[in-house]
Structure formats: C-alpha cells, structure tokens
Short mmCIF file of C-alpha atoms in Angstrom, two decimals:
data_model
loop_
_atom_site.label_atom_id
_atom_site.label_comp_id
_atom_site.label_asym_id
_atom_site.label_seq_id
_atom_site.Cartn_x
_atom_site.Cartn_y
_atom_site.Cartn_z
CA UNK A 1 -0.22 -0.15 0.42
CA UNK A 2 1.77 3.18 -1.26
CA UNK A 3 1.51 6.61 1.25
CA UNK A 4 -0.65 8.12 -1.16
CA UNK A 5 -3.45 5.25 -0.64
CA UNK A 6 -3.12 5.02 3.02
CA UNK A 7 -3.72 9.43 3.25
CA UNK A 8 -6.61 8.29 1.16
CA UNK A 9 -7.77 5.73 3.40
CA UNK A 10 -7.51 8.01 6.50
CA UNK A 11 -9.24 11.14 4.50
CA UNK A 12 -11.82 9.19 4.06
CA UNK A 13 -12.20 8.04 8.15
CA UNK A 14 -11.74 10.64 9.34
CA UNK A 15 -14.58 12.56 6.86
CA UNK A 16 -16.55 9.81 7.23
CA UNK A 17 -16.33 10.43 11.63
CA UNK A 18 -16.91 13.74 11.15
CA UNK A 19 -19.84 13.52 8.96
CA UNK A 20 -21.45 10.93 11.28
CA UNK A 21 -21.18 13.40 13.78
CA UNK A 22 -22.60 16.07 11.86
CA UNK A 23 -25.83 14.01 10.84
CA UNK A 24 -25.88 13.16 14.94
CA UNK A 25 -25.54 17.15 15.12
CA UNK A 26 -28.34 17.79 12.74
CA UNK A 27 -30.90 15.23 14.97
CA UNK A 28 -30.15 16.31 18.41
CA UNK A 29 -31.12 20.29 17.01
CA UNK A 30 -33.92 18.68 15.07
CA UNK A 31 -35.22 16.34 18.18
CA UNK A 32 -34.32 19.96 20.42
CA UNK A 33 -36.56 22.47 17.74
CA UNK A 34 -39.03 19.90 18.01
CA UNK A 35 -39.66 18.87 21.79
CA UNK A 36 -37.31 20.61 23.68
CA UNK A 37 -38.31 22.85 26.51
CA UNK A 38 -37.31 26.04 27.04
CA UNK A 39 -36.67 28.35 29.57
CA UNK A 40 -33.68 30.94 30.74
CA UNK A 41 -30.30 30.55 32.85
CA UNK A 42 -27.62 32.96 33.56
CA UNK A 43 -24.07 33.01 32.58
CA UNK A 44 -22.26 32.20 35.71
CA UNK A 45 -19.14 31.69 35.48
CA UNK A 46 -16.54 32.06 32.69
CA UNK A 47 -13.84 28.91 32.78
CA UNK A 48 -10.56 29.27 31.44
CA UNK A 49 -9.80 26.80 28.52
CA UNK A 50 -6.21 25.31 27.53
CA UNK A 51 -5.80 24.94 24.03
CA UNK A 52 -2.31 24.51 22.65
CA UNK A 53 -2.90 25.50 19.90
CA UNK A 54 -4.78 29.74 19.76
CA UNK A 55 -3.46 29.41 23.31
CA UNK A 56 -6.21 29.79 26.33
CA UNK A 57 -9.61 30.81 25.75
CA UNK A 58 -12.89 31.28 27.78
CA UNK A 59 -15.81 29.21 28.02
CA UNK A 60 -18.89 30.70 29.99
CA UNK A 61 -20.74 28.40 31.79
CA UNK A 62 -24.75 28.20 32.02
CA UNK A 63 -27.07 27.37 35.14
CA UNK A 64 -30.69 27.04 34.73
CA UNK A 65 -33.10 24.82 36.24
CA UNK A 66 -35.11 22.09 34.57
CA UNK A 67 -38.44 20.80 34.41
CA UNK A 68 -37.63 18.60 37.68
CA UNK A 69 -36.47 21.64 39.81
CA UNK A 70 -32.87 20.31 39.94
CA UNK A 71 -30.65 22.74 38.53
CA UNK A 72 -27.83 21.98 35.82
CA UNK A 73 -24.91 23.47 35.27
CA UNK A 74 -24.03 23.52 30.87
CA UNK A 75 -21.06 24.27 28.81
CA UNK A 76 -21.92 25.10 25.20
CA UNK A 77 -20.22 23.14 22.47
CA UNK A 78 -20.05 26.36 20.09
CA UNK A 79 -17.65 28.16 21.04
CA UNK A 80 -15.16 31.28 19.62
CA UNK A 81 -14.93 35.03 17.92
CA UNK A 82 -18.03 35.74 18.52
CA UNK A 83 -20.09 33.08 20.87
CA UNK A 84 -18.73 34.71 24.30
CA UNK A 85 -20.84 35.40 27.12
CA UNK A 86 -20.60 37.30 29.59
CA UNK A 87 -21.07 36.53 33.86
CA UNK A 88 -24.77 37.51 34.82
CA UNK A 89 -25.88 37.53 31.70
CA UNK A 90 -29.51 35.66 30.94
CA UNK A 91 -29.96 33.67 27.91
CA UNK A 92 -32.46 31.60 26.63
CA UNK A 93 -31.51 27.79 27.26
CA UNK A 94 -33.67 25.20 25.08
CA UNK A 95 -33.19 21.31 25.96
CA UNK A 96 -34.66 17.71 25.93
CA UNK A 97 -36.86 16.57 29.53
CA UNK A 98 -34.92 14.09 29.83
CA UNK A 99 -31.22 15.13 29.00
CA UNK A 100 -30.68 18.53 30.84
CA UNK A 101 -27.14 17.88 29.88
CA UNK A 102 -26.77 18.22 26.34
CA UNK A 103 -28.76 21.81 26.49
CA UNK A 104 -28.34 24.32 23.76
CA UNK A 105 -28.18 28.40 24.34
CA UNK A 106 -30.98 29.04 22.14
CA UNK A 107 -29.35 31.52 19.21
CA UNK A 108 -29.21 30.20 15.15
CA UNK A 109 -25.35 30.50 16.61
CA UNK A 110 -25.11 28.62 19.53
CA UNK A 111 -27.15 25.45 17.41
CA UNK A 112 -26.42 25.51 14.20
CA UNK A 113 -22.40 26.55 14.09
CA UNK A 114 -21.12 22.78 15.52
CA UNK A 115 -23.09 21.47 12.62
CA UNK A 116 -22.04 23.29 10.16
CA UNK A 117 -18.27 22.56 11.16
CA UNK A 118 -18.77 19.18 11.34
CA UNK A 119 -19.80 19.16 8.24
CA UNK A 120 -17.04 21.60 6.21
CA UNK A 121 -14.79 19.10 8.36
CA UNK A 122 -15.93 16.70 6.28
CA UNK A 123 -16.15 18.15 3.10
CA UNK A 124 -12.44 19.08 3.52
CA UNK A 125 -11.89 15.91 4.78
CA UNK A 126 -13.43 13.82 1.85
CA UNK A 127 -12.56 15.66 -0.96
CA UNK A 128 -8.73 15.94 -0.24
CA UNK A 129 -9.18 11.30 -0.27
CA UNK A 130 -11.09 12.53 -3.42
CA UNK A 131 -8.52 14.64 -4.50
CA UNK A 132 -5.72 11.84 -3.75
CA UNK A 133 -7.74 9.55 -5.40
CA UNK A 134 -7.58 11.48 -8.87
CA UNK A 135 -4.39 12.65 -8.74
CA UNK A 136 -2.72 8.74 -7.48
#
C-alpha cells in the first residue's frame, strides 16, 4: 500500500467520522427544536480552557433549572469569536427533558454552528480523499 493510498484511506475515515458527528448533531438540533423545553439560564462563570494551538480561551458556564426542579450547569458546545457570553447575562436555553445536560443556548449561532463546522471539516477531508484518488 503506497503513501497516497494510506493518506486517502485516513482522509476518508476521518471525513466519514466527522460526517456522522455532523448528522448526529443535526438530529439533536431537530429534536431540540421539535420537543425541547425552553427556559432561561444565567451565565454564572467563564472558565479558562487551555488550547495548545491558539492559547487559552474562555468558555461560559450556564446554569438553569430543569423541569424537575434540579439545577443544571453546562458549557455551550459552540465556542469562538463572537460566541462569548458575559457573566450575569440571561440567555435562552433549550433542552430535552430526559437529558438536560445536552442543553444548548437558544440562538442560531449556538444551535447551528457546531453542525456547520463539522460538516465543513467532513467535506474538506472527503474532498481531499477524492483529490488523492484523482491525482494518484
């Protein structure tokens, strides 16, 4: 097996894995939109997270009370520039009653961006695999 074949297989496997994650995220967002419970949460903290590539970043921690009266804390999945939330800010939250730990901030950025970036990365890896096959 040549290096090009190994590269093609690795790119295809990574691309398919990312595509599965994107589809799974799309199903979760669809379930949240159709069956999710809406409530209000509050940003209680911003936690420093180390990232070896770009240095440290800050991730908001949001607390809300679920339908059973339990306090739930979560960190949004969507992170990056323009997605920060200041401490003390009230935000809309959407969650499934049987799994409140999978809550999301109720904005299009926090609902759609994770799925978008996973899809974009999947297409890039699958496209690279195709290019390797065509140029190989």
